[in-house]
Short mmCIF file of C-alpha atoms and ligand atoms in Angstrom, two decimals:
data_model
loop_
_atom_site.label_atom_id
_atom_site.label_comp_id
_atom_site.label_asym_id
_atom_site.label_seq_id
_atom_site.Cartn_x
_atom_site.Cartn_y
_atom_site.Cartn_z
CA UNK A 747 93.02 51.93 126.42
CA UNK A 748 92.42 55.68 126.13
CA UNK A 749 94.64 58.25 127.27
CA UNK A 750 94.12 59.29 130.47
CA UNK A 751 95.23 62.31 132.40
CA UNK A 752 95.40 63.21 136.05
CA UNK A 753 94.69 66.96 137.68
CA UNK A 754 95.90 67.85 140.96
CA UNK A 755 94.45 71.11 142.81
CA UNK A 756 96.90 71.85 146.22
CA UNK A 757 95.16 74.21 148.71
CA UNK A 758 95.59 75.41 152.31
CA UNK A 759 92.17 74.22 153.27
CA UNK A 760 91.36 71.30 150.31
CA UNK A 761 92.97 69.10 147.92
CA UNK A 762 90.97 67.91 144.70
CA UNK A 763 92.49 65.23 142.14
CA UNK A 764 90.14 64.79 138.75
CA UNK A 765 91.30 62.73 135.63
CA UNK A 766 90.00 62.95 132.35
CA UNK A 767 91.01 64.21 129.13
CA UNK A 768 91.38 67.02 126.16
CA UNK A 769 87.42 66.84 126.68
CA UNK A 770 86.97 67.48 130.28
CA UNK A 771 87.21 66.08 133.67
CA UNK A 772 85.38 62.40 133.38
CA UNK A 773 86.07 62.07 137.44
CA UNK A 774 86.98 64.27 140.51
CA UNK A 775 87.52 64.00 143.95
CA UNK A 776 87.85 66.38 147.16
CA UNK A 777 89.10 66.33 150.33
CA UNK A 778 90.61 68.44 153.60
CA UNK A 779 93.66 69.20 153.20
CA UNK A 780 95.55 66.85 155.41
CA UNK A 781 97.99 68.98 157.55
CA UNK A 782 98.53 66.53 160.54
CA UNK A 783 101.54 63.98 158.81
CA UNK A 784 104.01 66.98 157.60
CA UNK A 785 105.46 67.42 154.09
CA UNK A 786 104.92 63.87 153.00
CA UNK A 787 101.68 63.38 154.32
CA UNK A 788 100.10 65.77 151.85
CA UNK A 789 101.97 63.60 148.93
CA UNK A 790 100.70 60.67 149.92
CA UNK A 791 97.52 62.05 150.47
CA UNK A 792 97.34 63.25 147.26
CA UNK A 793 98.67 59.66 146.14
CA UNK A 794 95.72 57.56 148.01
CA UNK A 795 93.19 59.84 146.03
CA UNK A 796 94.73 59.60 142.46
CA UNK A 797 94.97 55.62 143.25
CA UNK A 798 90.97 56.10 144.28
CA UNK A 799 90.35 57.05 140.62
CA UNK A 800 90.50 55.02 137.27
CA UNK A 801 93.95 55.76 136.54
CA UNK A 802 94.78 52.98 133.90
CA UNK A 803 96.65 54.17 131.24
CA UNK A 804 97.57 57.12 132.44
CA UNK A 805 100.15 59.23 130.65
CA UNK A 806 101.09 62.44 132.80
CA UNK A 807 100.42 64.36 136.13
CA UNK A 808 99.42 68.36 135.97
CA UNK A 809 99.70 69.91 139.16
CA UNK A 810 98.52 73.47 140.44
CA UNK A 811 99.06 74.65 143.80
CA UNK A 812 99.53 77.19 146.31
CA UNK A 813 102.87 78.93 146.60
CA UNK A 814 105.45 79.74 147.13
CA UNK A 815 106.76 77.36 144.53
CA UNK A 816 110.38 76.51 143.38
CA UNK A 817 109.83 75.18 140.27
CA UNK A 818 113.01 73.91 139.40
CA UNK A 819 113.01 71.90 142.11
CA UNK A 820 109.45 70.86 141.71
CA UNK A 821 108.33 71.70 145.36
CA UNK A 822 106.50 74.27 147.58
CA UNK A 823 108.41 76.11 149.57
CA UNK A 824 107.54 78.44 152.64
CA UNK A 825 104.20 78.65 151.92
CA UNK A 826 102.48 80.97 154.80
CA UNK A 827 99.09 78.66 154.80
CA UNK A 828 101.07 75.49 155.44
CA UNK A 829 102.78 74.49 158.62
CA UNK A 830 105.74 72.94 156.35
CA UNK A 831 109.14 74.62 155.61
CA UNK A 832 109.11 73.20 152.05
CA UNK A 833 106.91 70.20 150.11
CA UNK A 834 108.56 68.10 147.35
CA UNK A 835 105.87 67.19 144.57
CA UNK A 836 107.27 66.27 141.41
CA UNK A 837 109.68 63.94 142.58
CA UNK A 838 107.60 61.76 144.79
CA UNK A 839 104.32 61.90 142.63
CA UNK A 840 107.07 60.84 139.58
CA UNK A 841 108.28 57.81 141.15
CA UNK A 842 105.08 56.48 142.43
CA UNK A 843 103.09 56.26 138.50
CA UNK A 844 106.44 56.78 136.39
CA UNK A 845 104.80 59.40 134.32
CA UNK A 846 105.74 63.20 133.55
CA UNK A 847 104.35 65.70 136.16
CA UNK A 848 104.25 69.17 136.10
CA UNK A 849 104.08 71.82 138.55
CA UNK A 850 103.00 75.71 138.83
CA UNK A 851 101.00 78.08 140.10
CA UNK A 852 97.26 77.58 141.15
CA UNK A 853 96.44 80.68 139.85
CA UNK A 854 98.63 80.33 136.57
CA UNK A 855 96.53 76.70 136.16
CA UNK A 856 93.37 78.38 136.96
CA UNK A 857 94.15 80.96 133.84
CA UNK A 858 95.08 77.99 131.80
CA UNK A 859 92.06 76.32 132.55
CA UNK A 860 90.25 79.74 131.53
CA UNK A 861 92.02 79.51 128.12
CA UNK A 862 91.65 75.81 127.38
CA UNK A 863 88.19 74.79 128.82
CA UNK A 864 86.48 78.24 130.16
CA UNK A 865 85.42 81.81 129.21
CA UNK A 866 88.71 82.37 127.52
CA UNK A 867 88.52 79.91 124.77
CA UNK A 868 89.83 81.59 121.53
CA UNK A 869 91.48 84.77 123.85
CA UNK A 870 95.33 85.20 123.67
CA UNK A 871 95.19 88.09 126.89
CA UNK A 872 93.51 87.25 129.85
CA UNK A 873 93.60 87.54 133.18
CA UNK A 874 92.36 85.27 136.22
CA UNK A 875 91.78 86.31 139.70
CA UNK A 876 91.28 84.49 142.43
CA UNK A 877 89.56 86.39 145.70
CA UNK A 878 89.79 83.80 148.62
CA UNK A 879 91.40 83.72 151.57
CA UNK A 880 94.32 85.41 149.64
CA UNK A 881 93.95 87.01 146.56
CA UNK A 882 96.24 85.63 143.13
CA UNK A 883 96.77 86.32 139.73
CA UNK A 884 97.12 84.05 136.77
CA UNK A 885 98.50 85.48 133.53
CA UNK A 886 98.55 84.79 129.75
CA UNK A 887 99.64 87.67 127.72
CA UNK A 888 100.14 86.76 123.86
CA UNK A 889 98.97 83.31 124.32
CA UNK A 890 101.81 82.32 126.71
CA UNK A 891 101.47 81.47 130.23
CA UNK A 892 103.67 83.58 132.55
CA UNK A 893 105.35 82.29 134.91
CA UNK A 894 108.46 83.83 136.42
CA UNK A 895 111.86 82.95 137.56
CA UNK A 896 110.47 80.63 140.10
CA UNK A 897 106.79 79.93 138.68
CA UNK A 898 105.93 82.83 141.07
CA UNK A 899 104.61 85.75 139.11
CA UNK A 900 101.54 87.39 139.30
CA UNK A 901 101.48 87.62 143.16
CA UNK A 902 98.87 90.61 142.54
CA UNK A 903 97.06 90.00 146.13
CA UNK A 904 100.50 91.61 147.24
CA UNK A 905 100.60 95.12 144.91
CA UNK A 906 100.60 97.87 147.65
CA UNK A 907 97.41 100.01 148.08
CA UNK A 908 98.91 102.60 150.58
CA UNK A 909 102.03 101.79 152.41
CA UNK A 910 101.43 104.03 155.06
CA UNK A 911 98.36 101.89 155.91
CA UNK A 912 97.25 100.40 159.63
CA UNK A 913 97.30 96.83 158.04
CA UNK A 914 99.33 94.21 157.71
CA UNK A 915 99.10 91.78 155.24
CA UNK A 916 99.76 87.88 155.83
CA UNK A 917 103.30 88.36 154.40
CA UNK A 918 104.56 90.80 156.92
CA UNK A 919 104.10 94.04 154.22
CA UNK A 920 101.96 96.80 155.06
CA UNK A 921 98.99 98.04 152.91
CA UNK A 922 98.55 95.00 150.08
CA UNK A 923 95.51 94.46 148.36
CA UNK A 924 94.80 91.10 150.41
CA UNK A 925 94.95 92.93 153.69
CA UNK A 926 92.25 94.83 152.91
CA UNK A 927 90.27 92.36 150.65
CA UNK A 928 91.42 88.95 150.76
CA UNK A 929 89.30 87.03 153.32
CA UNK A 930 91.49 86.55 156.05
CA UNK A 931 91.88 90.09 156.53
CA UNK A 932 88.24 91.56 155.68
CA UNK A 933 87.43 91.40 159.42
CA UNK A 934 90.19 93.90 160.17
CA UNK A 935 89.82 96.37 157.14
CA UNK A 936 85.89 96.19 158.64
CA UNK A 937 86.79 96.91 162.11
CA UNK A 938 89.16 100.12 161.08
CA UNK A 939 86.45 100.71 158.91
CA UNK A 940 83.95 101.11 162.06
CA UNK A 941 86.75 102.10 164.26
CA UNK A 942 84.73 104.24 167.41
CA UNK A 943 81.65 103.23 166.01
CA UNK A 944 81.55 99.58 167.65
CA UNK A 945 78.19 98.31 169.61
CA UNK A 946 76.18 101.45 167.09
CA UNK A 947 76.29 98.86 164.11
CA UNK A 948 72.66 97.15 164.08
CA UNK A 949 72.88 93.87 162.48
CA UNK A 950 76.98 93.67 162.82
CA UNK A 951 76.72 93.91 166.09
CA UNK A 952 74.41 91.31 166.83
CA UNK A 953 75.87 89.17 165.12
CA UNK A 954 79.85 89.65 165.65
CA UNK A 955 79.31 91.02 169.27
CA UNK A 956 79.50 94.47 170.79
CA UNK A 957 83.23 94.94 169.89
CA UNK A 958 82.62 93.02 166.96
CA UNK A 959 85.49 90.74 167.90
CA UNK A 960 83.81 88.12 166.12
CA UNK A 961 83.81 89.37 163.29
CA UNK A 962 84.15 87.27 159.75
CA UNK A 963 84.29 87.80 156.07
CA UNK A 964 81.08 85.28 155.80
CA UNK A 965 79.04 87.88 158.48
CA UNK A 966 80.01 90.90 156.39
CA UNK A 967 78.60 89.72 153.46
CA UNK A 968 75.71 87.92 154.71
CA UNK A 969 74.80 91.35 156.48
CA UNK A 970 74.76 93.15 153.09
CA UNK A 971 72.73 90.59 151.40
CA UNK A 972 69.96 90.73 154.45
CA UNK A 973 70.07 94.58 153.34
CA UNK A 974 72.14 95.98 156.33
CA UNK A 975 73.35 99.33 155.26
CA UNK A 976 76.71 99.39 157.50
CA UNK A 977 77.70 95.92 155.70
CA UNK A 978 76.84 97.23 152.53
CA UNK A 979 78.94 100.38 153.13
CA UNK A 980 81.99 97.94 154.00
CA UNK A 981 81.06 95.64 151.24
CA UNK A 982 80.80 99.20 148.93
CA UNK A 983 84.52 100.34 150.64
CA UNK A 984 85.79 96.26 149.79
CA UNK A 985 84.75 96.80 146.17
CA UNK A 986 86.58 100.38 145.96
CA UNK A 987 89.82 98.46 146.71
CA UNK A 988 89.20 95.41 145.02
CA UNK A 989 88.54 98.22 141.67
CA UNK A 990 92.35 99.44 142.34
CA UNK A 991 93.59 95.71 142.57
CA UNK A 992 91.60 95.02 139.34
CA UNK A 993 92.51 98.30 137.19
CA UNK A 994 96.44 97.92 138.42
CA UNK A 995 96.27 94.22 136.58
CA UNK A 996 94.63 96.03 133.31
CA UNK A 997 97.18 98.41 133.40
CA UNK A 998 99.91 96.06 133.74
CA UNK A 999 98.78 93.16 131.44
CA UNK A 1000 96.25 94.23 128.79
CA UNK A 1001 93.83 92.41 128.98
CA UNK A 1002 90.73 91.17 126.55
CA UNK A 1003 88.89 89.35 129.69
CA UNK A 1004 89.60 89.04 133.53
CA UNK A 1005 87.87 85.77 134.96
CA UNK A 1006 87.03 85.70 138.82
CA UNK A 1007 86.50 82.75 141.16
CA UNK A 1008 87.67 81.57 144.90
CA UNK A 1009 85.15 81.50 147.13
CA UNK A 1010 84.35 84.79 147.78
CA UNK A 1011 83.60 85.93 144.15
CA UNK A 1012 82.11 82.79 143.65
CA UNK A 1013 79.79 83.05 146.68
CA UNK A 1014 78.83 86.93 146.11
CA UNK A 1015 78.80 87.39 143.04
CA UNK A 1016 77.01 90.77 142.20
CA UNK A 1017 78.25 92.26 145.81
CA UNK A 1018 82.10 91.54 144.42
CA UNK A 1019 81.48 92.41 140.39
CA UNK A 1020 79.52 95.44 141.20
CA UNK A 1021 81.72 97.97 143.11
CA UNK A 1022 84.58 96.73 140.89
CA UNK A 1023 82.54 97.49 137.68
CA UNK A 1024 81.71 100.98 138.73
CA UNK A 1025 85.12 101.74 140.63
CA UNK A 1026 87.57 100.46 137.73
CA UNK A 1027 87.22 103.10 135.06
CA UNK A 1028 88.84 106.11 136.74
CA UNK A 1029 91.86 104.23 137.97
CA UNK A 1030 92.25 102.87 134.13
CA UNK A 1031 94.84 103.77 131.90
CA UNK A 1032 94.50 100.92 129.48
CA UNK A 1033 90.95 100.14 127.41
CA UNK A 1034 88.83 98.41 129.83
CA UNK A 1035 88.52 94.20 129.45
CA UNK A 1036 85.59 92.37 130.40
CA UNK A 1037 85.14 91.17 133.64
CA UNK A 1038 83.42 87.94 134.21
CA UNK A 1039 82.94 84.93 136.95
CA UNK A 1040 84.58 82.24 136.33
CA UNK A 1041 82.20 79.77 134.33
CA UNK A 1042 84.67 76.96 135.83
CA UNK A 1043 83.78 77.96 139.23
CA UNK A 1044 85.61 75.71 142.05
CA UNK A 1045 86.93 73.77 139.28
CA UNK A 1046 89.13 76.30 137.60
CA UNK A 1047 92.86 75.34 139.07
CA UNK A 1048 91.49 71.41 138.31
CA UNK A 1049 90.99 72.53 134.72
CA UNK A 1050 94.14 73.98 133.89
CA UNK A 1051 96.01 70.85 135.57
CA UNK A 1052 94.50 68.49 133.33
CA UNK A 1053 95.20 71.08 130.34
CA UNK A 1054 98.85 71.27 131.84
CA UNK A 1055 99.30 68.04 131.64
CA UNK A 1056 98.00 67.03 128.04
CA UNK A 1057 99.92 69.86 126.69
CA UNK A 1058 102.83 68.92 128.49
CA UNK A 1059 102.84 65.40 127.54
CA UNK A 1060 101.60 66.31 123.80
CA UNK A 1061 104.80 67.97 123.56
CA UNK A 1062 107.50 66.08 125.40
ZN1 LIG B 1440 101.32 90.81 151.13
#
């Protein structure tokens, strides 16, 4: 029997389980996220799936999810996009298939999966963003992974942009990067955007309302793609921050390449790489990386499970 190894991908909104091997995936699965049977509902969740797939022979478990994480105690805890004080993972997936499992960040296994399978093949410092709901980092500097005290690092949707700013991001701060740009909090960086200016935005209007209460990330950008000049200005202002977000990383980290994915890099592409490419160089202290999307695309955090887990179990 070959070696097999399972990948598990933990989100707010989806879960995805894949097995396969130092070659790739060989077979993947997604689903909602199942939020209605508490902490040990997503477990077994995640459980039924893995079962779903061939899973004969298989020698470890890589896991990549949303945070907060406590590591050492192999669980999520506190996470703000989960109605669930705190999620045990290891322990539970351990006992059920008696084989090694591993847990960290999605955005650390999304970089991993950048190094091992993706764009970063053969590159010891890069850098991979995530531009969702939230916005994350994942970081390898030197070839090694960083992780933090907790397997938290690289919260970079949380560096301040101005903290005497009007909005509030997700985790009670004022003026982070994701409450401008991360897509939860577009609509409101739009609407102070167009403060006074309400029911005298063409397309925006029509299609959010007159007070453009409702007003989403997806209508922004869809406006700028139909050519609507107010989205595109927002879109334009989006970019200018996201270009702060991107040249604090590059000044921090060093990088040779920063990959991009989530779903809204993934789904606007030139709107997102644009502004960034042409807003980045005067905030830059450090020589300027390449800047790619993701070739892994929704599959990046999959990717760097599976990796996670062959490495892991190569060198236990
Ligand atoms: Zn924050």
């Amino acid at each position: 029997l070959r070696p097999r190894y399972a990948a598990v991908d933990i989100g707010a909104t989806k879960i995805g389980v894949a097995v396969g091997d130092e070659s790739g995936i060989s077979e993947k699965l997604v689903e909602a996220t199942d939020r209605t049977r508490g902490p040990l509902g997503i477990v077994s969740q995640i459980v039924r799936m893995l079962r779903s797939l061939e899973h004969r022979g298989l020698r470890s478990i890589g896991v990549g999810s949303i945070g907060p994480l406590k590591i050492s105690e192999g669980s999520i805890v506190g996470t703000p996009n989960l109605p669930f004080k705190e999620i045990p993972i290891v322990e539970p997936l351990m006992e059920e298939f008696k084989v090694p499992v591993r847990l960290i960040n999605d955005c650390s296994a999304g970089a991993l999966g950048e190094h091992v399978y993706g764009a970063g093949r053969g590159v010891d410092n890069l850098v991979y963003v995530t531009l969702s709901t939230g916005i994350g980092g994942g970081v390898i500097v030197d070839g090694h992974l960083l992780q933090g005290k907790d397997g938290n690092a690289h919260e970079v949707g949380h560096l301040t942009i101005d903290p005497y700013s009007e909005l509030t991001c997700g985790c009670g701060c004022r003026g982070h990067w994701e409450a401008y740009c991360g897509g939860a909090n577009i609509p409101n960086y739009a609407r102070l955007l167009l403060r006074g200016r309400e029911g005298f935005v063409g397309l925006l209007s029509e299609l959010a309302g007159i007070d453009l209460g409702g007003l989403t990330t997806e209508i922004v950008f869809r406006a700028a793609r139909l050519g609507d000049p107010t989205a595109q200005w927002i879109v334009e202002k989006i970019g200018e921050i996201n270009a702060v977000g991107f040249a604090d990383i590059v000044n921090v980290y060093d990088p040779e390449l920063i990959t991009v994915g989530g779903s809204i890099a993934l789904r606007n592409q030139e709107l997102i790489l644009g502004p960034i490419e042409r807003g980045i160089t005067k905030h830059l202290i450090n020589r300027r990386p390449e800047i790619m999307i993701t070739p892994l695309g929704e599959d990046a955090v999959l990717y760097g499970a599976l990796a996670l887990a062959w490495r892991y179990q190569a060198s236990s």
